[in-house]
Short mmCIF file of C-alpha atoms in Angstrom, two decimals:
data_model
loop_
_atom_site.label_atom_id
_atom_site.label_comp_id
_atom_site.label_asym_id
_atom_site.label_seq_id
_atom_site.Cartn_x
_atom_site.Cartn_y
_atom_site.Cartn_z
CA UNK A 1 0.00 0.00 0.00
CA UNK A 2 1.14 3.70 0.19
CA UNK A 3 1.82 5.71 2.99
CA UNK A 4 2.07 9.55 3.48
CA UNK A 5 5.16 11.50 4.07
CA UNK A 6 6.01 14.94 5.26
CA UNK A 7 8.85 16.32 3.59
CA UNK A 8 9.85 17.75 6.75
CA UNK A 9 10.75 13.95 7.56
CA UNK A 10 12.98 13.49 4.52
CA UNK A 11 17.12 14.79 4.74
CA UNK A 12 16.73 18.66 3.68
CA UNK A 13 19.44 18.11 1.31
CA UNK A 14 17.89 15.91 -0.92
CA UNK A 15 15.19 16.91 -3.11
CA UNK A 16 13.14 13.62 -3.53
CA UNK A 17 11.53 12.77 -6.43
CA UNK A 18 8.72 10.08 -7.80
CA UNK A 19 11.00 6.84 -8.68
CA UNK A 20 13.20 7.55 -6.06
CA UNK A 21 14.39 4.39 -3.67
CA UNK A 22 14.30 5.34 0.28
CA UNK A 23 14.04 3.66 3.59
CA UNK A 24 12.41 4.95 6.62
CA UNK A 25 10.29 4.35 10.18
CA UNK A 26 6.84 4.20 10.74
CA UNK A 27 5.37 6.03 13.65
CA UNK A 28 1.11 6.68 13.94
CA UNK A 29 0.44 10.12 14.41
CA UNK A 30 -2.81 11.68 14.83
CA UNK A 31 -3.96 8.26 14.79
CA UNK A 32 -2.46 7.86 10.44
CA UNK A 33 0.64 5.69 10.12
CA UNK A 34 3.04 8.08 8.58
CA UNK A 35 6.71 7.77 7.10
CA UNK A 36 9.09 9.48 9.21
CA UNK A 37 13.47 9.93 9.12
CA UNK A 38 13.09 8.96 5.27
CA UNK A 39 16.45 8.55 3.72
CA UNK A 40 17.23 7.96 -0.14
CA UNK A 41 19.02 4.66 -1.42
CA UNK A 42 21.20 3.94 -4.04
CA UNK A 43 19.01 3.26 -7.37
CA UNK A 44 17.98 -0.07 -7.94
CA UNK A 45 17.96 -1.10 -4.47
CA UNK A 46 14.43 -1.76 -3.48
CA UNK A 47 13.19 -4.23 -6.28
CA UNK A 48 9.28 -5.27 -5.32
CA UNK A 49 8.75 -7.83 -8.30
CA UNK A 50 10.48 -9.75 -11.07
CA UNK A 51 9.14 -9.53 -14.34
CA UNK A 52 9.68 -12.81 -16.49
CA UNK A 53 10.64 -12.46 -20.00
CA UNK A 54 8.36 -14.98 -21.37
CA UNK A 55 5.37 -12.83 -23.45
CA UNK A 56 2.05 -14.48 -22.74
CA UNK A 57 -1.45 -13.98 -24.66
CA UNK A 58 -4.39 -13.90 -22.91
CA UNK A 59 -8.24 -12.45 -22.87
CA UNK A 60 -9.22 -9.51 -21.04
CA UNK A 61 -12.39 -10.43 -18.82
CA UNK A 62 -12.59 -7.19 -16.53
CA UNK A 63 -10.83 -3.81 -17.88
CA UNK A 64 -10.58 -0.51 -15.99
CA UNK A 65 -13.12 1.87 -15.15
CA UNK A 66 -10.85 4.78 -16.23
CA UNK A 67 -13.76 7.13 -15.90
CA UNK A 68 -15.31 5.86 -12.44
CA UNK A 69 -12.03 7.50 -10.17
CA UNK A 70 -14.01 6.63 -6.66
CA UNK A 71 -14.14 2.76 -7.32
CA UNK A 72 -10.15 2.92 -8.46
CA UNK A 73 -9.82 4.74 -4.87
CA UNK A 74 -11.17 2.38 -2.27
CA UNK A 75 -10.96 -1.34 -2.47
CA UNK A 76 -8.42 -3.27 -4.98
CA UNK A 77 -5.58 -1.35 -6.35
CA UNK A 78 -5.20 -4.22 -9.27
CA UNK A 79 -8.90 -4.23 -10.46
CA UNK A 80 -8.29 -5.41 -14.08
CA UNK A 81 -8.27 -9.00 -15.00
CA UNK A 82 -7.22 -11.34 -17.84
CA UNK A 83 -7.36 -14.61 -18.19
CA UNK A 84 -4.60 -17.23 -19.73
CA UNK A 85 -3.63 -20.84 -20.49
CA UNK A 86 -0.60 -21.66 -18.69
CA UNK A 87 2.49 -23.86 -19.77
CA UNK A 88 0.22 -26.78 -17.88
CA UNK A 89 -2.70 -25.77 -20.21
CA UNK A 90 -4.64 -24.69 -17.49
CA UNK A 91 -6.76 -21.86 -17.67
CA UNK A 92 -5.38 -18.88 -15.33
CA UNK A 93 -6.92 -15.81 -14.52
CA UNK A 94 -4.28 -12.83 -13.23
CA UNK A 95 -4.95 -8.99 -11.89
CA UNK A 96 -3.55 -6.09 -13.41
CA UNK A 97 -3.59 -2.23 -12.32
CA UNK A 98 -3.47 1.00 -14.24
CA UNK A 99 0.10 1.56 -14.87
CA UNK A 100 0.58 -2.18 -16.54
CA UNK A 101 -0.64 -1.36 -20.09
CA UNK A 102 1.76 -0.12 -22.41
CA UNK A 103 -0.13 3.23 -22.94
CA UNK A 104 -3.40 4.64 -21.70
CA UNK A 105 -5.63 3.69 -24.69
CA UNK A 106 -8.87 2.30 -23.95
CA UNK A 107 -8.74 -1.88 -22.85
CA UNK A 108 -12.22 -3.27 -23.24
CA UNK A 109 -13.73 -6.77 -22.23
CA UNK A 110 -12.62 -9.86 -24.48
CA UNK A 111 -9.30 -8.29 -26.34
CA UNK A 112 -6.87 -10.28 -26.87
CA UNK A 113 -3.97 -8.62 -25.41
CA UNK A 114 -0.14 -9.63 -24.76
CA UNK A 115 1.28 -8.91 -21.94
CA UNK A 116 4.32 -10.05 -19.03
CA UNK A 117 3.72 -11.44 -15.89
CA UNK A 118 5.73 -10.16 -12.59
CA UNK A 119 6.28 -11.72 -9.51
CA UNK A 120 5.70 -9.63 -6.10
CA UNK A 121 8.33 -10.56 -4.00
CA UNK A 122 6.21 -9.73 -0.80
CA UNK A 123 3.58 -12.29 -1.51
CA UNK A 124 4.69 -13.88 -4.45
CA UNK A 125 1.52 -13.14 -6.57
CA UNK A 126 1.65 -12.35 -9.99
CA UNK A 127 -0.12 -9.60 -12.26
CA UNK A 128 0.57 -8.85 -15.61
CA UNK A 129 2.19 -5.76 -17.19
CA UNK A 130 3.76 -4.87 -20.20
CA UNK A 131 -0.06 -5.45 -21.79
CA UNK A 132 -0.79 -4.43 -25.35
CA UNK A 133 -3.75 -5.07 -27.95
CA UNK A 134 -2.98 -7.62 -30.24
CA UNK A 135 -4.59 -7.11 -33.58
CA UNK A 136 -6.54 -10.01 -33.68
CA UNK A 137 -9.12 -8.12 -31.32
CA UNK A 138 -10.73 -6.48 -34.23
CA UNK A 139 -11.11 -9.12 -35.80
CA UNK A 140 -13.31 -11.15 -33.04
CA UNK A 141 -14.61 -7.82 -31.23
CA UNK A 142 -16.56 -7.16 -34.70
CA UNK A 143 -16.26 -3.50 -33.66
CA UNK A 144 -16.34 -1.25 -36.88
CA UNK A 145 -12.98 0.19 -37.63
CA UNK A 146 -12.66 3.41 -39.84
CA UNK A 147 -9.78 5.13 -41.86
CA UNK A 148 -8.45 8.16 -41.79
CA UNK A 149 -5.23 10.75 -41.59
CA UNK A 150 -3.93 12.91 -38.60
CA UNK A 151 -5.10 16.55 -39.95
CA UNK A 152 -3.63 18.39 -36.51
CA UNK A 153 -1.87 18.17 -33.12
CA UNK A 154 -2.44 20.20 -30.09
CA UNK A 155 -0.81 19.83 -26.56
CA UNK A 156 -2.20 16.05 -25.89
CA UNK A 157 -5.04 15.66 -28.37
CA UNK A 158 -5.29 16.40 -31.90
CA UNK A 159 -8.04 15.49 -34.78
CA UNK A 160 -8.40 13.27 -37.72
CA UNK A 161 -9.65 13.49 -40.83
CA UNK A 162 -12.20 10.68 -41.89
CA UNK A 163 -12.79 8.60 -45.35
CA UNK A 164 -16.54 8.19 -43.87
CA UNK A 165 -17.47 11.23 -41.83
CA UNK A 166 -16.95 14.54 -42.78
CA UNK A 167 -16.05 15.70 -39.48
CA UNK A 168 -12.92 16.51 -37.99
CA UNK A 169 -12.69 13.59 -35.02
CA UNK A 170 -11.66 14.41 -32.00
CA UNK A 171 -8.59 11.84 -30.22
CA UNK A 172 -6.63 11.86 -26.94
CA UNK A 173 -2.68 10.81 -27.75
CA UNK A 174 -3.18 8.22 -24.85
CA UNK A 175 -5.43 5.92 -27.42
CA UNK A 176 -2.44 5.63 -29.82
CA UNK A 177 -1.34 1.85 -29.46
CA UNK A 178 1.83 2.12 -30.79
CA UNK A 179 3.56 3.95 -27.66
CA UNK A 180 7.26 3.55 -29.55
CA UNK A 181 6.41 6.11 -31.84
CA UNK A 182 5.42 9.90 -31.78
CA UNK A 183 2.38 10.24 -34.05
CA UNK A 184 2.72 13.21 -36.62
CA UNK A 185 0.51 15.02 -39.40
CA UNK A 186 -0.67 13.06 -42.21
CA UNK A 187 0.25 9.41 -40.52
CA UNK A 188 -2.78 6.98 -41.45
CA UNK A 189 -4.47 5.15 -39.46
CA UNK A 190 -7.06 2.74 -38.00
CA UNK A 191 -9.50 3.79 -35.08
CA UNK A 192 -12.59 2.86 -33.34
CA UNK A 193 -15.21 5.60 -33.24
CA UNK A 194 -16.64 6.40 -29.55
CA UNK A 195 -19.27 8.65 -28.16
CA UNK A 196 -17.41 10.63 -25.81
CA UNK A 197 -18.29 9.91 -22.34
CA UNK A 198 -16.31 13.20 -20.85
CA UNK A 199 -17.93 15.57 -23.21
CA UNK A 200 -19.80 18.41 -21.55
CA UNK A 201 -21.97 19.98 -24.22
CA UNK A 202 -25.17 17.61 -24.74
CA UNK A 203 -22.75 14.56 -25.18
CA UNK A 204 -22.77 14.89 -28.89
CA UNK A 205 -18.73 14.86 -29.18
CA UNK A 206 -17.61 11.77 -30.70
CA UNK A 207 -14.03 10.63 -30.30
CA UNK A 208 -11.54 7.68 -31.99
CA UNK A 209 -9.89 5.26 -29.77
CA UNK A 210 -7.81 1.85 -30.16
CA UNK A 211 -5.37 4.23 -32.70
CA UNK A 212 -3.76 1.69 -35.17
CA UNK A 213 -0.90 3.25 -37.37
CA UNK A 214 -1.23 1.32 -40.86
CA UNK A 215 1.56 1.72 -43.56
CA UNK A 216 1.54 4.52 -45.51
CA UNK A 217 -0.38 4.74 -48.64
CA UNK A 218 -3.58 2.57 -47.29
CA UNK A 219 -5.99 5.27 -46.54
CA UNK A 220 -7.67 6.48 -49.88
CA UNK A 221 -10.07 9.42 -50.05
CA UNK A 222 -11.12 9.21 -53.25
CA UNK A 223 -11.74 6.47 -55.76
CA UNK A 224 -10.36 6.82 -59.52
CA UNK A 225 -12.88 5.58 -61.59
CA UNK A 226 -11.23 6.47 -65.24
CA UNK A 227 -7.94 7.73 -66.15
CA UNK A 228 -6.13 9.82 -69.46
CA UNK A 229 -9.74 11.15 -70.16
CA UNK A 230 -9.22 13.65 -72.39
CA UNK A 231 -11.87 16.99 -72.69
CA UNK A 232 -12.07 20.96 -73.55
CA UNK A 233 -11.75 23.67 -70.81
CA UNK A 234 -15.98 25.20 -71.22
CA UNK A 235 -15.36 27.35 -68.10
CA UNK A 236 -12.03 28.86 -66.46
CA UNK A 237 -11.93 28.61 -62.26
CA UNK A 238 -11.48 31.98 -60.91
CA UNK A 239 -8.05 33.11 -60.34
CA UNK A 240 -8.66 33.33 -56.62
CA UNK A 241 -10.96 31.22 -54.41
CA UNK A 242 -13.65 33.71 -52.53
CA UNK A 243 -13.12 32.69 -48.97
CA UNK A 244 -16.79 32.44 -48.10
CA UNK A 245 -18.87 29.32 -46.90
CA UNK A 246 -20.84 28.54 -49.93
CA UNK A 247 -18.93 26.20 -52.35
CA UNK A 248 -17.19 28.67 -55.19
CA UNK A 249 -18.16 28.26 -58.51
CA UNK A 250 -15.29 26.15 -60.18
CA UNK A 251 -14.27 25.93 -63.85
CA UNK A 252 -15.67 23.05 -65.89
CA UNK A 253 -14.21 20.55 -68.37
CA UNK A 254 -16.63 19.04 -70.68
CA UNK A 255 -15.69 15.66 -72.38
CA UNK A 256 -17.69 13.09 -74.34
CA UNK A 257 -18.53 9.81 -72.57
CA UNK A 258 -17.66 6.68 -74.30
#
């Protein structure tokens, strides 16, 4: 579990910082067990699980509540659960918490996910970490999947433009699966298509999740129906496109079908 500390408890010569290794007392207070004469150790010297190397695949029966921060709060701190066949062929079922996906993009029941499994040293059970989506999940969640390209980035978010909507869709950097790259302008890609559960005005935001990068030249916008057709300029386009919202009047070509 965690306990609190005071920093006037720690050595005032040492900033501390999250990560850091320390050792220290505990003393009650105000009736609270709190960490007193804290004192930082070398890096790499308190070690609370070993994570094996072998890379398991397993079904996800429970995922977190990511939007339900009360639940997280209270009872288990490893609330997610996947299930497994062992080496035996037996069918094992192990916990995971919030900081053991590889990313923060949105885990639902039944994907098929990869993941490691550590060992707590204190009582020797095991969670996995590590997890990511495997992309056999779309093909058994039958969840639609749509195309598109990255038109912008903001700080954290950014928005897509889709082959079937003509809105600009809204997406949090934290659904991108692949966490080993940085996602840029113009990338294609695959997403899911969500109704936004943290949008305030009249829930009618939607949002993509599940962010699949997919090789470059996949996404297509348009179709080409007929190429080298060959016609007369009828009507010239204006030199300069009036920037209001009705669609300006283009030039036409005129060519003879068949």
């Amino acid at each position: 579990k965690e306990i609190f500390f005071h920093f006037s408890e720690t050595d005032n010569t040492i900033e501390l910082r999250p990560g850091d290794d320390v050792e220290f007392i505990i003393q009650t207070r105000n009736g609270k067990e709190v960490a007193c004469n804290i004192a930082r150790l070398p890096p790499g010297s308190v070690i609370f699980e070993d994570v094996d190397s072998t890379i398991y695949k397993g079904q996800v029966l429970k995922s977190l509540d990511r939007n339900n921060q009360l639940r997280q709060q209270n009872n288990d701190p490893l609330p997610g659960r996947i299930r497994y066949r062992a080496a035996d062929h037996s069918e094992v079922e192990v916990p995971f918490g919030d900081k053991d996906q590889k990313g923060d993009f949105t885990l639902r029941h039944g994907d098929w996910v990869q993941f490691l499994l550590a060992t707590d040293r204190r009582d020797q059970l095991q969670r996995a970490t590590s997890i990511s989506l495997l992309d056999e999940t779309f093909q058994v969640s039958g969840e639609k999947r749509e195309q598109g390209v990255v038109a912008s980035l903001k700080e954290g978010f950014g928005f897509l433009r889709c082959v079937e909507r003509n809105i600009r869709l809204f997406f949090h950097f934290t659904e991108v699966l692949d966490t080993s790259r940085e996602i840029c302008v113009d990338d294609e890609v695959e997403f899911t298509v969500i109704q936004d559960p943290g949008s305030s005005f009249a829930n009618t935001r939607q949002s993509a999740i599940r962010i699949k990068h997919l090789p470059v030249g996949t996404v297509k916008f348009e179709t080409l129906i007929e190429s080298n057709v060959e016609g007369i300029v009828s009507r010239e386009a204006p030199k300069s496109p009036i920037k209001s919202q009705e669609r300006t009047e283009g030039g036409v070509i005129s060519y003879g079908q068949g």
